[in-house]
mmCIF file of C-alpha atoms in Angstrom:
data_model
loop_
_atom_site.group_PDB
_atom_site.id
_atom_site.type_symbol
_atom_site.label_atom_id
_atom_site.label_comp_id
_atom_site.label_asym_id
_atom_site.label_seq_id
_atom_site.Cartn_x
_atom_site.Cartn_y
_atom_site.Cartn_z
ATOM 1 C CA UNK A 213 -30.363 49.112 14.473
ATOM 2 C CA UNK A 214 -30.621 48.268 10.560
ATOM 3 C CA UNK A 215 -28.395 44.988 9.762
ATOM 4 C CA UNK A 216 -26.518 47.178 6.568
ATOM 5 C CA UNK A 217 -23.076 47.897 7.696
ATOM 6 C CA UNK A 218 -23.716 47.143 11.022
ATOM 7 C CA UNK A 219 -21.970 44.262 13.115
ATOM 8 C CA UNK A 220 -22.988 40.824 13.278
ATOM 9 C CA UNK A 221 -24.768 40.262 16.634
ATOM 10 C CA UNK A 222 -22.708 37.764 19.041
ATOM 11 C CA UNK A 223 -24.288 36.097 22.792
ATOM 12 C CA UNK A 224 -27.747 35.399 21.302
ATOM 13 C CA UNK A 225 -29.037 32.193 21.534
ATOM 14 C CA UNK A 226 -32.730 33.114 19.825
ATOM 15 C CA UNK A 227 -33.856 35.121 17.378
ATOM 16 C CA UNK A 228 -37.764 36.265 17.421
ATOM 17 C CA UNK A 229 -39.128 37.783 14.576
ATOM 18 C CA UNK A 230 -41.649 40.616 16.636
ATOM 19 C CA UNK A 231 -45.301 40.687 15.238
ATOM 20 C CA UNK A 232 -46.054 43.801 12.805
ATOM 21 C CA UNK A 233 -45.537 46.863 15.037
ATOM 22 C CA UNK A 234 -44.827 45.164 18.477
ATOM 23 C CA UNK A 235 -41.119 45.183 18.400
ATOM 24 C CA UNK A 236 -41.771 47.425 21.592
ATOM 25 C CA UNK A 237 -43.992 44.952 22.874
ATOM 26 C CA UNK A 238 -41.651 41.729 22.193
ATOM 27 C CA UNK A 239 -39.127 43.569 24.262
ATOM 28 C CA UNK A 240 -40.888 44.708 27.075
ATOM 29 C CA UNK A 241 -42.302 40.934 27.197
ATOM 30 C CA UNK A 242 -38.478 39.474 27.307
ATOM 31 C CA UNK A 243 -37.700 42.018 29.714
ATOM 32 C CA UNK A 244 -40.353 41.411 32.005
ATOM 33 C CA UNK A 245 -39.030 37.698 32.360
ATOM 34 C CA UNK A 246 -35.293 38.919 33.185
ATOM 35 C CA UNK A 247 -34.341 37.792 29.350
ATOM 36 C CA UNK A 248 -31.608 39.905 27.711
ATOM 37 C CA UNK A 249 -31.949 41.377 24.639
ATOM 38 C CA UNK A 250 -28.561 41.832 22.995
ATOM 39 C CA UNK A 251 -29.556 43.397 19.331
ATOM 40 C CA UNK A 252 -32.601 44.355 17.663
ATOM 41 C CA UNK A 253 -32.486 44.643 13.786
ATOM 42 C CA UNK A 254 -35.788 45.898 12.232
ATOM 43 C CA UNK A 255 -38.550 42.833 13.763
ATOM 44 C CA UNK A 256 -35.731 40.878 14.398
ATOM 45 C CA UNK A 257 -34.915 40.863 18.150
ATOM 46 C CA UNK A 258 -31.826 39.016 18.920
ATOM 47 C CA UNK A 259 -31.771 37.783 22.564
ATOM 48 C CA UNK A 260 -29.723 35.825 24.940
ATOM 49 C CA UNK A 261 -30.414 32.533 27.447
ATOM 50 C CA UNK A 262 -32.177 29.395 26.676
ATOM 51 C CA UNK A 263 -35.547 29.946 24.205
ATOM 52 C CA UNK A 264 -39.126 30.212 26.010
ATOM 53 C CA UNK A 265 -42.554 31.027 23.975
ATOM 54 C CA UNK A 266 -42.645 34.781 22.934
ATOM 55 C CA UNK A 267 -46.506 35.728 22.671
ATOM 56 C CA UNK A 268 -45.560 39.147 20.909
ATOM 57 C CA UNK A 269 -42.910 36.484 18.327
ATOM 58 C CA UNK A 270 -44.828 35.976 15.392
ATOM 59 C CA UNK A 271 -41.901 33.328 14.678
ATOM 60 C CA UNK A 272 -38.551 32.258 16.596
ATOM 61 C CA UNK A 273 -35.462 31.138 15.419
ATOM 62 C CA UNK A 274 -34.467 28.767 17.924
ATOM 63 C CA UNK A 275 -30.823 27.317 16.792
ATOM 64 C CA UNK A 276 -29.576 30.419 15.085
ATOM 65 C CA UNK A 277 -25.667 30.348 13.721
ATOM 66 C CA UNK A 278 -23.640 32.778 11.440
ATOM 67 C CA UNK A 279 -22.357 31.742 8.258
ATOM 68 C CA UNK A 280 -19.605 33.535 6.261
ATOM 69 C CA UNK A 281 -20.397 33.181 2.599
ATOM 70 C CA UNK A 282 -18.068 34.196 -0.434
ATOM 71 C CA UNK A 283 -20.738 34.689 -3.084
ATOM 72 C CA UNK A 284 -24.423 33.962 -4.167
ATOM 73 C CA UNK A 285 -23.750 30.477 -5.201
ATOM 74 C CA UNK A 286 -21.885 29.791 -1.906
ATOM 75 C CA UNK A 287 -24.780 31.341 0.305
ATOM 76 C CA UNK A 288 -27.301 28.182 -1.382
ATOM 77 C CA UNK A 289 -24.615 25.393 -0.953
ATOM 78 C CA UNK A 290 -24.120 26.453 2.566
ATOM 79 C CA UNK A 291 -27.990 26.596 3.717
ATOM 80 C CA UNK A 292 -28.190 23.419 1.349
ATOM 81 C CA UNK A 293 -25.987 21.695 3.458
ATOM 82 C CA UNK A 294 -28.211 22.642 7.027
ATOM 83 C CA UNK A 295 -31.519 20.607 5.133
ATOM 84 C CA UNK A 296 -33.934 21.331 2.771
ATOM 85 C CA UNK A 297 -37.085 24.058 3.196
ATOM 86 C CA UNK A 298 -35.621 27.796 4.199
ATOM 87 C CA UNK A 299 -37.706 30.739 4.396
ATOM 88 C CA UNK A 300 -36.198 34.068 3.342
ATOM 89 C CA UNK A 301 -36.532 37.004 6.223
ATOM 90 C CA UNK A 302 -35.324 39.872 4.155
ATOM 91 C CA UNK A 303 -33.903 42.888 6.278
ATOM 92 C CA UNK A 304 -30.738 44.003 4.115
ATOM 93 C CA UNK A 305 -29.111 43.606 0.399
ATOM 94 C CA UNK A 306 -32.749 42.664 -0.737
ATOM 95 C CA UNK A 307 -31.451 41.490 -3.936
ATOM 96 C CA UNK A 308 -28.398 39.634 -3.900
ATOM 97 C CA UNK A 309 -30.895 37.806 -0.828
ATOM 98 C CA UNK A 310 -33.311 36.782 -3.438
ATOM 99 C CA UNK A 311 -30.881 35.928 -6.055
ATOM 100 C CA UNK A 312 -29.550 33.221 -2.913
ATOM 101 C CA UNK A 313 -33.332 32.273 -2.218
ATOM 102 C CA UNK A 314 -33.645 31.490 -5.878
ATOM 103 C CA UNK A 315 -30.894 28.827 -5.911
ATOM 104 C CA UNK A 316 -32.277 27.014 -2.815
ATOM 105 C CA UNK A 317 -34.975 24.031 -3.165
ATOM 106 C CA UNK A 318 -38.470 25.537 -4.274
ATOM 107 C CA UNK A 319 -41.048 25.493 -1.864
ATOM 108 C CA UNK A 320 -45.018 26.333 -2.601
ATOM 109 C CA UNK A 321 -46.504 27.766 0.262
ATOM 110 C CA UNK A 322 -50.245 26.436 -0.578
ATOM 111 C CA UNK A 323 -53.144 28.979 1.271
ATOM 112 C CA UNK A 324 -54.997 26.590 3.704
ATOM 113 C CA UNK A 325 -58.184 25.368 3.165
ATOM 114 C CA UNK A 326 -59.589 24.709 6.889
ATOM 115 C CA UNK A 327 -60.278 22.470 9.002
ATOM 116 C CA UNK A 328 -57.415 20.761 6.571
ATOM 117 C CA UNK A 329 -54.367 19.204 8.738
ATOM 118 C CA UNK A 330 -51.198 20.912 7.722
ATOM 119 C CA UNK A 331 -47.931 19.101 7.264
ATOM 120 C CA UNK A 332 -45.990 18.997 9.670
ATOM 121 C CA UNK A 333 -42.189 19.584 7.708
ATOM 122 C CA UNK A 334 -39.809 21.868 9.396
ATOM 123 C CA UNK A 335 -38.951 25.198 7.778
ATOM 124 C CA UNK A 336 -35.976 27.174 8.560
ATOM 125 C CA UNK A 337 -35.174 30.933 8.497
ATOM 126 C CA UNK A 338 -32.529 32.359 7.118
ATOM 127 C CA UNK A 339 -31.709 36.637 6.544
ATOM 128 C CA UNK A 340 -28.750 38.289 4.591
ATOM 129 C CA UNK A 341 -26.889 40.461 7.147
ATOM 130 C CA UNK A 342 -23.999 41.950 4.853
ATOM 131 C CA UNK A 343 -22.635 40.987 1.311
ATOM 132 C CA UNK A 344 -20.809 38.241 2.842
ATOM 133 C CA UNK A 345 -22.945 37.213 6.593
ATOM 134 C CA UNK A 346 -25.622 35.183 6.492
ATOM 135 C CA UNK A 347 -27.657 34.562 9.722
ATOM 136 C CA UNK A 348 -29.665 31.122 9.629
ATOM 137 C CA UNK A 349 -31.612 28.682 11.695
ATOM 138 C CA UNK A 350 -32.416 25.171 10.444
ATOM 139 C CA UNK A 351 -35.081 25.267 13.681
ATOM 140 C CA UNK A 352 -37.999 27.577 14.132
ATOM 141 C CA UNK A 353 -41.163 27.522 15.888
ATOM 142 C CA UNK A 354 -43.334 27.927 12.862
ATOM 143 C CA UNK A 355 -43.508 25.850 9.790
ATOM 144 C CA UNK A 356 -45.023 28.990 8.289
ATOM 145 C CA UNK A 357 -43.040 31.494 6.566
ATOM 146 C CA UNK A 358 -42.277 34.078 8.974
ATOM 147 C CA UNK A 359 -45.458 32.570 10.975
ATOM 148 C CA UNK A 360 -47.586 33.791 8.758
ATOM 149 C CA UNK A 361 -50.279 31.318 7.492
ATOM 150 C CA UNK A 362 -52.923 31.978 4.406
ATOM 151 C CA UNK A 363 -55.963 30.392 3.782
ATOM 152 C CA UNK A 364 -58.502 29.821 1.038
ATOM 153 C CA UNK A 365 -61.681 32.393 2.793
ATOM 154 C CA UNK A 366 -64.976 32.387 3.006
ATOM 155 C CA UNK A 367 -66.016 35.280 1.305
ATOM 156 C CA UNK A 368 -70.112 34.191 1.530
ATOM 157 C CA UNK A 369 -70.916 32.734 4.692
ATOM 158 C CA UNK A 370 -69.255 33.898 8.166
ATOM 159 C CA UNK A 371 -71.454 36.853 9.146
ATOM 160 C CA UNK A 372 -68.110 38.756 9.780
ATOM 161 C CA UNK A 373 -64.017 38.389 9.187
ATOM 162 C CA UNK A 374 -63.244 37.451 12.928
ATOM 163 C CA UNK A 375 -63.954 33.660 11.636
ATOM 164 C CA UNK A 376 -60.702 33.668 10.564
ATOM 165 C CA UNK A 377 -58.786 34.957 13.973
ATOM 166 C CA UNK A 378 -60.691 30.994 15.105
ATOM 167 C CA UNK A 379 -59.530 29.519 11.908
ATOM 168 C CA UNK A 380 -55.890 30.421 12.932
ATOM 169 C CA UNK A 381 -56.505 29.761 15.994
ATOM 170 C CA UNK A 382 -57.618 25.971 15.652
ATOM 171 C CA UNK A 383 -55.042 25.537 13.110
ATOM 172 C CA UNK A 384 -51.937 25.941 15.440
ATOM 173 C CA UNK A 385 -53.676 24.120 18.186
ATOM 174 C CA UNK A 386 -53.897 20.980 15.803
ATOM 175 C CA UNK A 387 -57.239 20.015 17.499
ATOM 176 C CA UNK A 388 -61.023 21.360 16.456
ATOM 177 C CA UNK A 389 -64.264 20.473 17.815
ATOM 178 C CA UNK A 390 -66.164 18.101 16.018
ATOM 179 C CA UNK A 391 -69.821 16.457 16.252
ATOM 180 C CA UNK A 392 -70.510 15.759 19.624
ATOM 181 C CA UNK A 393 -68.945 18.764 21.211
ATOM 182 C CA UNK A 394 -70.209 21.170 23.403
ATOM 183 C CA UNK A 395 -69.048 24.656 22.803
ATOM 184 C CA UNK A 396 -69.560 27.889 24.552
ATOM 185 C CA UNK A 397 -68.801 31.256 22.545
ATOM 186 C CA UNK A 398 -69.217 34.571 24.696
ATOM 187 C CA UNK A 399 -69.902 37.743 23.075
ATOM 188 C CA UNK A 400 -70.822 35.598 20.215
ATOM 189 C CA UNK A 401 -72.519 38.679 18.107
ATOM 190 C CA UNK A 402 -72.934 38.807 14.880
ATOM 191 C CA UNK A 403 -71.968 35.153 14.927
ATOM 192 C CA UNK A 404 -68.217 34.525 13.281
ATOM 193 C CA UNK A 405 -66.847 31.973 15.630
ATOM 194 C CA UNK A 406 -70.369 30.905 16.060
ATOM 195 C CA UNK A 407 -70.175 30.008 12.868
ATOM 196 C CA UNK A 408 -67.189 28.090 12.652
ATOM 197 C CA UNK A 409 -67.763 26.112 15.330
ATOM 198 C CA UNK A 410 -70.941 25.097 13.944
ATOM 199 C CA UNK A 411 -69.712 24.505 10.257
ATOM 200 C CA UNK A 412 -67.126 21.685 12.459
ATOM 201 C CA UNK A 413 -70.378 20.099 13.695
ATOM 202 C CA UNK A 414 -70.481 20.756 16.912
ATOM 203 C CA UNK A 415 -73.313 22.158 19.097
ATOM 204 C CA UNK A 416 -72.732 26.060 19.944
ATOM 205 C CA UNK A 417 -73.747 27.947 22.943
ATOM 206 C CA UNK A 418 -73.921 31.860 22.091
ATOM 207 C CA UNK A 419 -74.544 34.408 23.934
ATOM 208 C CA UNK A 420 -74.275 38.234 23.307
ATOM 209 C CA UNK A 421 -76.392 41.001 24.198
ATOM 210 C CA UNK A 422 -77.022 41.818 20.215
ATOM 211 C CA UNK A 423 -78.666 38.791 18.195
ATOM 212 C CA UNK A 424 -76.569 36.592 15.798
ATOM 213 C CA UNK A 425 -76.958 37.374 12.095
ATOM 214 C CA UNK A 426 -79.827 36.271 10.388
ATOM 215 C CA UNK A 427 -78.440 33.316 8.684
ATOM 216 C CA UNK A 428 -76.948 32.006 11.552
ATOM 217 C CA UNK A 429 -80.170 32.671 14.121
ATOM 218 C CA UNK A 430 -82.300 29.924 13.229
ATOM 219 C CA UNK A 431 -79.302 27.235 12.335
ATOM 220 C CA UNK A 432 -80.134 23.753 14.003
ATOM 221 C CA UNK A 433 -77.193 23.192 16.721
ATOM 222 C CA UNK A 434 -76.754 26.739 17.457
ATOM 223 C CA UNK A 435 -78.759 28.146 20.823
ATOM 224 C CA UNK A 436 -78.203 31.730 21.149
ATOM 225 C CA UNK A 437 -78.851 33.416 24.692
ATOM 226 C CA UNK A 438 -79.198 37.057 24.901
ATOM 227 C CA UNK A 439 -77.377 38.607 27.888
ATOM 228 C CA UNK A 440 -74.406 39.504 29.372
ATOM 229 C CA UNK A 441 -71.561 37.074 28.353
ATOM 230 C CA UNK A 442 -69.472 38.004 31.947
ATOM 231 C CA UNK A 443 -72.444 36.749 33.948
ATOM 232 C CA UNK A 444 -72.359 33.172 32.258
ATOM 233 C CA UNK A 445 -71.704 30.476 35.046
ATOM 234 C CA UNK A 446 -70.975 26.951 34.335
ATOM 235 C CA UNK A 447 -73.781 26.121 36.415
ATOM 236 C CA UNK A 448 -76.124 27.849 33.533
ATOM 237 C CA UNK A 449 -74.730 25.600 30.593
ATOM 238 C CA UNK A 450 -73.733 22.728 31.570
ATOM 239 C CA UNK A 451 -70.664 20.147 30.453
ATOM 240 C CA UNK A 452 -68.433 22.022 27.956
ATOM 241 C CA UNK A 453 -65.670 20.690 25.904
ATOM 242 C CA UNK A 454 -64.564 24.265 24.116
ATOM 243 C CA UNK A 455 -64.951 27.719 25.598
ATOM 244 C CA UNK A 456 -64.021 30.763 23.122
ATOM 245 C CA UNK A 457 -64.158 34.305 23.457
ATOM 246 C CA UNK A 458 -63.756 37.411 20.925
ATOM 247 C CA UNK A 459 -65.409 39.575 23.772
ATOM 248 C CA UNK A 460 -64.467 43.427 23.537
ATOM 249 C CA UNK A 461 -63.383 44.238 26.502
ATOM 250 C CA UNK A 462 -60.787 45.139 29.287
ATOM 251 C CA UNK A 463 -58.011 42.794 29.582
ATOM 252 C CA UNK A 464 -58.384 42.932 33.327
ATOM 253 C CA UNK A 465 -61.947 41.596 32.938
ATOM 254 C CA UNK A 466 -60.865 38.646 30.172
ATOM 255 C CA UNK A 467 -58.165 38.063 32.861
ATOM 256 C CA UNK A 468 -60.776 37.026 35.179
ATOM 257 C CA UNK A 469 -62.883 35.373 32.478
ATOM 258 C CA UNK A 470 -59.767 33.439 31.560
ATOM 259 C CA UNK A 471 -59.382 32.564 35.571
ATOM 260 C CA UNK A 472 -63.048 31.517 36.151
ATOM 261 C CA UNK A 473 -63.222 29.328 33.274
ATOM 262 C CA UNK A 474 -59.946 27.168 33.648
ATOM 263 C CA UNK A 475 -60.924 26.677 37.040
ATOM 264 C CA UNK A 476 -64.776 25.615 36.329
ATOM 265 C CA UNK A 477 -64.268 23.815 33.495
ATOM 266 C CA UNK A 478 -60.621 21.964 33.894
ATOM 267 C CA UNK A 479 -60.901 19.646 30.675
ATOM 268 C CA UNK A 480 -62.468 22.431 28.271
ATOM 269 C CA UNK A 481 -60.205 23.512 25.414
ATOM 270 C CA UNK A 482 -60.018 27.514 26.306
ATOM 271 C CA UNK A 483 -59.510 30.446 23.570
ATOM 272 C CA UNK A 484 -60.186 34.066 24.220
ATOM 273 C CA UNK A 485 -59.064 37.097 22.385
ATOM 274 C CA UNK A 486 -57.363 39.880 24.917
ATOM 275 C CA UNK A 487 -57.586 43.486 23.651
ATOM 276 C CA UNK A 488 -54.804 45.270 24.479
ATOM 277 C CA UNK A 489 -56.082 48.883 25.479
ATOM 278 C CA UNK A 490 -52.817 51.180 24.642
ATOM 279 C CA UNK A 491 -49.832 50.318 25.497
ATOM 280 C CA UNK A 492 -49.175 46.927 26.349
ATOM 281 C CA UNK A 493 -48.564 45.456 29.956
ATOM 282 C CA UNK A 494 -46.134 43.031 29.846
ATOM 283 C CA UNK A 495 -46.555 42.386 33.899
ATOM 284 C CA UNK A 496 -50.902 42.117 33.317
ATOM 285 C CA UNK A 497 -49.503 39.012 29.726
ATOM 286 C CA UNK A 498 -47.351 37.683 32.770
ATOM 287 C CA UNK A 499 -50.811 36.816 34.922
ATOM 288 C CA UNK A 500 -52.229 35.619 32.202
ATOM 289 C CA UNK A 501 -49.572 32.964 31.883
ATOM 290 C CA UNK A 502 -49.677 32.253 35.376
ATOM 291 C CA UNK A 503 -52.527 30.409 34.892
ATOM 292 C CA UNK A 504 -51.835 26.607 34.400
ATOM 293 C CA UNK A 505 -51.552 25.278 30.870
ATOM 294 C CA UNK A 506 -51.840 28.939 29.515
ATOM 295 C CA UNK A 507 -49.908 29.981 26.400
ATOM 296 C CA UNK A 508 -50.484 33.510 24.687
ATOM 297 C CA UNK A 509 -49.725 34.435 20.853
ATOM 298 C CA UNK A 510 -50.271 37.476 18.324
ATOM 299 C CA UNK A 511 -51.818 35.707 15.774
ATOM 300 C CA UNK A 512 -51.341 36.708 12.127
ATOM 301 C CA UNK A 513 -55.034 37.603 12.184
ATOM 302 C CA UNK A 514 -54.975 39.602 15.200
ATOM 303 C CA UNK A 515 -54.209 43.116 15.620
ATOM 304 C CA UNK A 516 -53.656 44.955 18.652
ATOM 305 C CA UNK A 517 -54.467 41.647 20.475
ATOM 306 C CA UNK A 518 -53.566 38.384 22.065
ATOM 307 C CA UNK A 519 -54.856 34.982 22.017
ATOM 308 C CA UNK A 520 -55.001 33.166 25.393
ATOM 309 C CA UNK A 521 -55.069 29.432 24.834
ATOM 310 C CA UNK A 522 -55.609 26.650 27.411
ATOM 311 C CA UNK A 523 -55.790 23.156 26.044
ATOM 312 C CA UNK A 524 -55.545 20.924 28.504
ATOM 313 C CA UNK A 525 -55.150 17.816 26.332
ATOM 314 C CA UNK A 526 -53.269 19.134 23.245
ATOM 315 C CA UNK A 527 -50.535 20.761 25.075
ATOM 316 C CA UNK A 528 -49.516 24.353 23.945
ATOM 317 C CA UNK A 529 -50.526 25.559 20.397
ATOM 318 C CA UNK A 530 -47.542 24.937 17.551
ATOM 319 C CA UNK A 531 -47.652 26.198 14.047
ATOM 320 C CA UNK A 532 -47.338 24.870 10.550
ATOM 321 C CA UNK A 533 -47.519 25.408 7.216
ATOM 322 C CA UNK A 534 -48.812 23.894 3.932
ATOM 323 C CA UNK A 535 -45.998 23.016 1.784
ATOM 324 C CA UNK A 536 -44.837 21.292 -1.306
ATOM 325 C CA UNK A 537 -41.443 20.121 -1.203
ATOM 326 C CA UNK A 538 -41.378 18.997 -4.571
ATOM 327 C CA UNK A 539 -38.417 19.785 -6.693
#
């Protein structure tokens, strides 16, 4: 259903905006937990009940209210008067939308450069329905706009772009290892999140059976261990503080690698890339979650993936955005 001439949605009490191409996917997810959906509008999927985390939600509009509006100049006042820092989501009437986004406060959205803390200032969401209906949320789950963070790359070093899928990763876990960490990276080959964990300082445990690249082979903290990356025990390497996986594989298998790991190594931060294989199984994300302290999310980085975080001190992974909030 397109939002141009269409009725306002009514008994929704959260919007999620569905990552790139997984609208399906968001569904079946909500769905699977007995949610229901009541409207979906483009990637916006309009859904009743009280909010819970949405791995295929690349953001979620979690106090969402209707606003009748008489002109352009009315829209700003009235999304004024809810706070500061709104995010356009444009779906409809493109540009009397932008002539409204152009009267509100001016925001910056700054590309990060990691391992940088972001600020921490809420950003609201806000979409044109009709002429005269706009459909806002002072509250989201992401300070980024539509969830979608930039940063400043690395075009020269990482051996490969999967450094940034960590990056991301790290980011909306606000925590990072650091010197004096002991991290384990399976299926580790050619050596991106090798690499950022050893550009943070601390000491990296690969292992892949294909050899890190060249530059990364001989690099003082890294030990590299050629062989099959399901086979690792905890026995084998000892105290661990981070465990991370960008393994291709099955997600039955990273299901188990997920299970073995949270159970062996209970205070280890845990992050592992699942590769969906066709269509997604909403029931095979709901064992995932099943496991204590689990959270999954699409990342902006990922594709046809989720990214299974445990972190057992941090709490579950929240987002944010760099922002200037200067006038």
């Amino acid at each position: 259903m397109a939002a141009s001439g269409s009725d306002t949605p009514t008994g929704h009490d959260v919007i999620h905006v569905a990552a790139a191409e997984h609208v399906d996917a968001l569904i079946d997810e909500i769905s699977e937990r007995g949610e229901r959906v009541v409207a979906v509008a483009d990637d916006l999927v309009f859904v009743a009940g009280a909010a819970r985390p949405a791995a295929w939600a690349r953001n979620s509009w979690l106090a969402p209210r209707t606003i009748t509006i008489d002109s352009i100049g009315d829209g700003a006042r009235a999304l004024r008067a809810l706070q500061r820092n709104w995010a356009l989501h444009p779906v409809a009437h493109h540009r009397r939308a932008r002539l409204i986004a152009d009267r509100l406060p001016p925001i910056r959205f700054r590309a990060l450069t990691f391992p940088a803390d972001p600020p921490t200032a809420a950003l609201g969401a806000w979409t044109l329905w009709d002429r005269h209906t706009l459909i806002a949320s002072p509250v989201t789950t992401s300070a980024f706009a539509d969830g979608t963070p930039a940063f400043v790359e690395d075009r020269d070093n990482p051996p490969n772009r999967a450094y940034l899928k960590l990056w991301e990763a790290l980011t909306l876990a606000r925590r990072r290892p650091g010197p004096g960490d002991r991290c384990l990276d399976l299926g580790a080959a050619p050596g991106g999140w090798t690499w950022v964990l050893a550009t943070l300082g601390a000491t990296v445990i690969s292992v892949d059976r294909a050899e890190l690249a060249p530059a990364l082979a001989g690099r003082p903290g890294i030990e590299h261990r050629a062989g099959d990356a399901f086979a690792v025990r905890a026995d084998d390497v000892g105290d661990l503080d981070w465990i991370c996986s960008d393994l291709i594989a099955y997600p039955e298998r990273l299901l188990e690698l997920a299970r073995y790991w949270c159970a062996a190594c209970p205070l280890a931060a845990v992050i592992i890339t699942i590769k969906c294989q066709g269509p997604v199984d909403a029931a095979l994300c709901a064992r995932f979650l099943a496991i204590p302290g689990a959270r999954l999310l699409h990342l902006a980085h990922n594709k046809h993936e989720l990214t299974f975080f445990r972190l057992p001190e941090g709490g579950p992974p929240e987002a944010a955005c760099a922002v200037d909030t200067t006038d």
